Short mmCIF file of C-alpha atoms in Angstrom, two decimals:
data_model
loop_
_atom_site.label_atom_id
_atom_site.label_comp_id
_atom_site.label_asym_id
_atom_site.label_seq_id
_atom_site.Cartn_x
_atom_site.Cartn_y
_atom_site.Cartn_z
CA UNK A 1206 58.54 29.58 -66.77
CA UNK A 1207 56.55 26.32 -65.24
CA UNK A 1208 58.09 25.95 -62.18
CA UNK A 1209 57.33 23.38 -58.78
CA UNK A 1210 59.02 24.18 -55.52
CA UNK A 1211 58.53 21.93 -52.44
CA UNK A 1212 59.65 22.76 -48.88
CA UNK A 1213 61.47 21.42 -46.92
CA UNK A 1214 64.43 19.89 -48.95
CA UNK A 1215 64.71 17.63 -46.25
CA UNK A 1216 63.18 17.08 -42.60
CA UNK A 1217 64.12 14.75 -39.86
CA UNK A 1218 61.28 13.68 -37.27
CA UNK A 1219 60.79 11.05 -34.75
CA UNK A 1220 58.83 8.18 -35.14
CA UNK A 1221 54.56 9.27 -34.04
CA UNK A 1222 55.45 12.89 -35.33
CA UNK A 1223 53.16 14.55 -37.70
CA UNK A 1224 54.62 16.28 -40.78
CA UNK A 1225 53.75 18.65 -43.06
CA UNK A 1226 55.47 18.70 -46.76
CA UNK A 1227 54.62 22.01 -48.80
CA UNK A 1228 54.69 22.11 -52.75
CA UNK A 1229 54.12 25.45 -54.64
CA UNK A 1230 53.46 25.76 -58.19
CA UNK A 1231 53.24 28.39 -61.05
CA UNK A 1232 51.94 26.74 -63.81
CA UNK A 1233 49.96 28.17 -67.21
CA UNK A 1234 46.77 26.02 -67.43
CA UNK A 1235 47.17 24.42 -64.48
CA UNK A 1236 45.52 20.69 -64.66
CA UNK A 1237 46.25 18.54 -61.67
CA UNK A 1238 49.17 18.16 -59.27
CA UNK A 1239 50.36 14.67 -58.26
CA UNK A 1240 52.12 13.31 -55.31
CA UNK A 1241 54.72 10.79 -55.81
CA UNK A 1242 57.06 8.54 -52.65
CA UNK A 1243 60.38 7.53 -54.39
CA UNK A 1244 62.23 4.85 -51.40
CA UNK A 1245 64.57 3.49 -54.25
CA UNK A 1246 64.83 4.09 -57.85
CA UNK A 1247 60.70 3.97 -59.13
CA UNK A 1248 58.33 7.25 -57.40
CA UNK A 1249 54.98 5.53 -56.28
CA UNK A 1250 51.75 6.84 -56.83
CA UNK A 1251 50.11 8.64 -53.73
CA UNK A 1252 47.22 11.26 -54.72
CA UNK A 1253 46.18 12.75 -57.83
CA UNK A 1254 44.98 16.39 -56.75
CA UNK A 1255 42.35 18.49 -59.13
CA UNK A 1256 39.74 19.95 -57.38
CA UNK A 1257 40.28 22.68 -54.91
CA UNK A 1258 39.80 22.15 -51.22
CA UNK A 1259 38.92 18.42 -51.50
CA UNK A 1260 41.19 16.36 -48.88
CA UNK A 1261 42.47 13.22 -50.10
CA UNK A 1262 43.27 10.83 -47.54
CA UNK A 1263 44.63 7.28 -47.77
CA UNK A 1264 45.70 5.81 -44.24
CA UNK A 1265 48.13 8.02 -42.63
CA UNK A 1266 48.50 10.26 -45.59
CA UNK A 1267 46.37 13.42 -46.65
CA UNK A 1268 46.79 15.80 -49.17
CA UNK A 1269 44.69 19.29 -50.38
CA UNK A 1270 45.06 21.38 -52.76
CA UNK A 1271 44.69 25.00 -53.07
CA UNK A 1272 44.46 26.46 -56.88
CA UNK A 1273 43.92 30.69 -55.63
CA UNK A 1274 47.25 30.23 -53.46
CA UNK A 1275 48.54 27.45 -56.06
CA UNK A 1276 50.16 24.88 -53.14
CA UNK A 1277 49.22 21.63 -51.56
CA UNK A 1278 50.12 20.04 -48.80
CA UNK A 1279 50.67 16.58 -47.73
CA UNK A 1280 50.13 15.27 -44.03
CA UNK A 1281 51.74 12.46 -42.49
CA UNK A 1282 50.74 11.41 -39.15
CA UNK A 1283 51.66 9.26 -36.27
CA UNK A 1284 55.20 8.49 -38.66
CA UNK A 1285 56.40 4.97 -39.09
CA UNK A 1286 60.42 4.62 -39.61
CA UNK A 1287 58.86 3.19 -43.40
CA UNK A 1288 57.20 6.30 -44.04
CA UNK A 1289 61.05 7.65 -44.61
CA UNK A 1290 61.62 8.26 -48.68
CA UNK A 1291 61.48 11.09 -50.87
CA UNK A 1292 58.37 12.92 -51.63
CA UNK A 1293 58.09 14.06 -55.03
CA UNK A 1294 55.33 16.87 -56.12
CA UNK A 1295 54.27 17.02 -60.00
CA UNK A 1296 52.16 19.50 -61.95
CA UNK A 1297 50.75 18.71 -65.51
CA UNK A 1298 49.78 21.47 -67.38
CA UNK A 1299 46.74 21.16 -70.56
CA UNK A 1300 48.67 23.46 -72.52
CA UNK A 1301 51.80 21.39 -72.62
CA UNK A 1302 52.79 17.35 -73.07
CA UNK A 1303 55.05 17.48 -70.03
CA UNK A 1304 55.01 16.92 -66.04
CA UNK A 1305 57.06 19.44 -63.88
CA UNK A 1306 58.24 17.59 -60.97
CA UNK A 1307 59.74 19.73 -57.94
CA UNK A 1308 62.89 18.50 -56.53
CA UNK A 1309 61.48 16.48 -53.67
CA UNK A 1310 61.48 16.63 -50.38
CA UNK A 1311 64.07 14.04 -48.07
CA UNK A 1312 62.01 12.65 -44.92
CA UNK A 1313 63.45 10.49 -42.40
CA UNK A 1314 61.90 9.06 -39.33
CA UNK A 1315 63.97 8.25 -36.65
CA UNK A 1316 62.90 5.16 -34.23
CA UNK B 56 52.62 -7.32 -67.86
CA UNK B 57 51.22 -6.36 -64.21
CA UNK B 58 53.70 -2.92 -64.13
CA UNK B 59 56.19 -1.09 -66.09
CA UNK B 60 59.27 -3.11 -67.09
CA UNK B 61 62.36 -1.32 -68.32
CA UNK B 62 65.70 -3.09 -69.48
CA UNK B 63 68.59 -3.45 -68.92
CA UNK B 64 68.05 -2.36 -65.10
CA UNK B 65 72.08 -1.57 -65.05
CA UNK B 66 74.19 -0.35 -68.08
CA UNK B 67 77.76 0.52 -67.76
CA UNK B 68 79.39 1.92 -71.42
CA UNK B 69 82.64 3.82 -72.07
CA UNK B 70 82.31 7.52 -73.21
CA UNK B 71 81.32 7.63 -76.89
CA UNK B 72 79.34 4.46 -77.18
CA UNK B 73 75.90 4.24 -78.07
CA UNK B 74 73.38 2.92 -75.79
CA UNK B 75 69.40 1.94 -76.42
CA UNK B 76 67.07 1.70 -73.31
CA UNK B 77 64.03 0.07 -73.54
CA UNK B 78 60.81 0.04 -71.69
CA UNK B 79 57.43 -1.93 -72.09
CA UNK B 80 54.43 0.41 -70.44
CA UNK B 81 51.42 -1.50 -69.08
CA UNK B 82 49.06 -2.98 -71.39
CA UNK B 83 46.56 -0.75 -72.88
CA UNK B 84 48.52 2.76 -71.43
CA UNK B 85 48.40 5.04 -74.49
CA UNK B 86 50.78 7.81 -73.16
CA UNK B 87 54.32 6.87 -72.04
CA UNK B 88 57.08 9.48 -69.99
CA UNK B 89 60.53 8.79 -69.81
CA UNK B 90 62.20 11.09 -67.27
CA UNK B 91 66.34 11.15 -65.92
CA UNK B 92 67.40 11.58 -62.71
CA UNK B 93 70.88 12.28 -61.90
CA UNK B 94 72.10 11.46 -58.33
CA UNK B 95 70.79 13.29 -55.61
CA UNK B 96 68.55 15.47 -57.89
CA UNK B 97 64.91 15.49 -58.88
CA UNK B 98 63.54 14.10 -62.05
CA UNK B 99 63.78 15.54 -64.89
CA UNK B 100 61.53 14.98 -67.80
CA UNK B 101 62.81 14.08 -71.19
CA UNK B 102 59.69 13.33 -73.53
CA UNK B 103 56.17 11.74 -74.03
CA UNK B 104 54.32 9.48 -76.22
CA UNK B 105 50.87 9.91 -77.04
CA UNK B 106 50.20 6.79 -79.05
CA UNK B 107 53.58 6.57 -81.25
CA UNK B 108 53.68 10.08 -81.76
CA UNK B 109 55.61 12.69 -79.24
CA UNK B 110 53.67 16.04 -79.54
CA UNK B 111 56.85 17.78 -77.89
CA UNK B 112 60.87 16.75 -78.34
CA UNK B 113 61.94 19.98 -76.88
CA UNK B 114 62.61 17.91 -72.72
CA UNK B 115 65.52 15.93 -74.77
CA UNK B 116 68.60 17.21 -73.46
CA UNK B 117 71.26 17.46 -76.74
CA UNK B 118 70.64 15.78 -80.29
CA UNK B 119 72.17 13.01 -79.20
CA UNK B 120 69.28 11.70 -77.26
CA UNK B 121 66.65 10.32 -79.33
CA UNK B 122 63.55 8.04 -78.97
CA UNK B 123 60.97 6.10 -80.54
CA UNK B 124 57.68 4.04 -79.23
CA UNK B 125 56.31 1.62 -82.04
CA UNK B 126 52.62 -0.35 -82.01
CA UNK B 127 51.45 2.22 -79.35
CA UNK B 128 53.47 0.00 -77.03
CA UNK B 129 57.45 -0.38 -76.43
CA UNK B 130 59.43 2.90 -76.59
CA UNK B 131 63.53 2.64 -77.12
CA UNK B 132 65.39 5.81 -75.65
CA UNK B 133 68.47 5.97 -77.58
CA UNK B 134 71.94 7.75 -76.35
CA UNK B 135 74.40 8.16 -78.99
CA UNK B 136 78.26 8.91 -78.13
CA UNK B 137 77.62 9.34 -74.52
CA UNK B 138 79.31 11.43 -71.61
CA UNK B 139 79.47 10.72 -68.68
CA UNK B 140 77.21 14.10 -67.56
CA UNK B 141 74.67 11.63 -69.14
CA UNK B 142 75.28 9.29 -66.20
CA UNK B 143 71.91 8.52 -64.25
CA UNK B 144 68.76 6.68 -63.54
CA UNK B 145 66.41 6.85 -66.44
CA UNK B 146 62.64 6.29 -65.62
CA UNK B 147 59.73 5.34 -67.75
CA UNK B 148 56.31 5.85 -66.50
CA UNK B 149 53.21 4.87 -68.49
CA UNK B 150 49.21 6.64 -67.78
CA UNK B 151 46.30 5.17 -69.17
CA UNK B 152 44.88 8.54 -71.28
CA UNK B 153 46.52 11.54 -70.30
CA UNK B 154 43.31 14.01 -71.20
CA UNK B 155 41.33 12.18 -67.91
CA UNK B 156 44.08 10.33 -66.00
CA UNK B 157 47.37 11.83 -65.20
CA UNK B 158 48.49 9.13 -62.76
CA UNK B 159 51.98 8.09 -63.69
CA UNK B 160 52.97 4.18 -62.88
CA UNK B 161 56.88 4.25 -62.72
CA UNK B 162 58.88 1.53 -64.29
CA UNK B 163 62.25 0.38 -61.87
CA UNK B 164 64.40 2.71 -64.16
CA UNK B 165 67.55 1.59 -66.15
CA UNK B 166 71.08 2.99 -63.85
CA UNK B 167 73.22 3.78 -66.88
CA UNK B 168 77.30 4.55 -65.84
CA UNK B 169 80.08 6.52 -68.76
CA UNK B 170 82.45 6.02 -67.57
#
């Protein structure tokens, strides 16, 4: 069964910390793995993840993937109290017409 | 338009009533998502349009949930007698082509309430 797991289900920093949110994946014909914020009801876009190894960075945020171990991480540093949301992870999959989003992970910066 | 517009953003209905949500993708986005997410979970995805046609129905939760996208544009998700497990936010998220471009733009969702 296609499955996404993220870690931690939630994680409460101070402001300037740097954080680390996990998401693992099992997948049959794995194509990319997406990063989402959700703040109220619509996830935004963050990084679209394919290739193996490649950091994607935009501002304050990175993200890798690794497709041997099947995770990726996403980096967060020097945290605003904006940065606070959920983080969704997604994995598409060539082999079916469906996402598989993992249940997110709850971050909230404290001034 | 300039994002993903879904309507009616709020729906409240009594248990048993039919309800029709409707979202317009962006302009030009061939393959359309709608997704549910009930409060305090993840999302959970329901079905998707390539074109007008959706490859795979199997997401849809019971028989009563059905949908349609006509023109390659607007899609209606359709609850028939609802319960109020069917309570939540329901997303739609349009991509451009899904064989090259997976990135999902999100719609604001429609809350829908059985009470």
């Amino acid at each position: 069964e296609d499955k996404v797991v993220q870690s931690p289900l939630s994680l409460v920093v101070h402001e300037g910390d740097t954080v680390t949110l996990n998401c693992s994946y099992e997948v049959t014909n794995f194509r990319s793995l997406l990063w989402y914020k959700q703040e109220k009801k619509a996830p935004t876009f963050l990084f679209m993840l394919t290739s193996s190894g490649i950091e994607k960075k935009s501002g304050r945020l990175s993200s890798i993937l690794d497709k041997k171990e099947l995770f990726s991480i996403l980096n967060i540093t020097a945290t605003q109290t904006g940065d606070s949301a959920v983080y969704l992870c997604a994995v598409s999959a060539s082999s079916a017409s469906k996402i598989i989003f993992g249940s997110g992970t709850r971050l909230s910066i404290r001034p | 338009g300039a994002g993903v517009s879904q309507s009616p953003s709020n729906k409240v209905t009594e248990k048993g009533k039919d309800v029709e949500l409707r979202c317009d993708p962006i302009s030009g986005h061939t393959a359309l998502y709608w997704y549910r997410q009930s409060l305090g979970q993840g999302l959970e995805f329901l079905i998707y349009f390539q074109g007008n046609s959706a490859p795979d129905k199997s997401g849809l939760p019971s028989d009563r949930f059905s949908a349609e996208r006509t023109g390659g544009s607007v899609s209606t998700l359709t609850i028939q007698r609802t319960q109020q497990e069917d309570s939540a936010v329901y997303l739609c998220a349009s991509s451009l082509v899904r064989a090259r471009e997976e990135t999902q733009y999100f719609g604001p969702g429609t809350r829908l309430l059985v009470l």
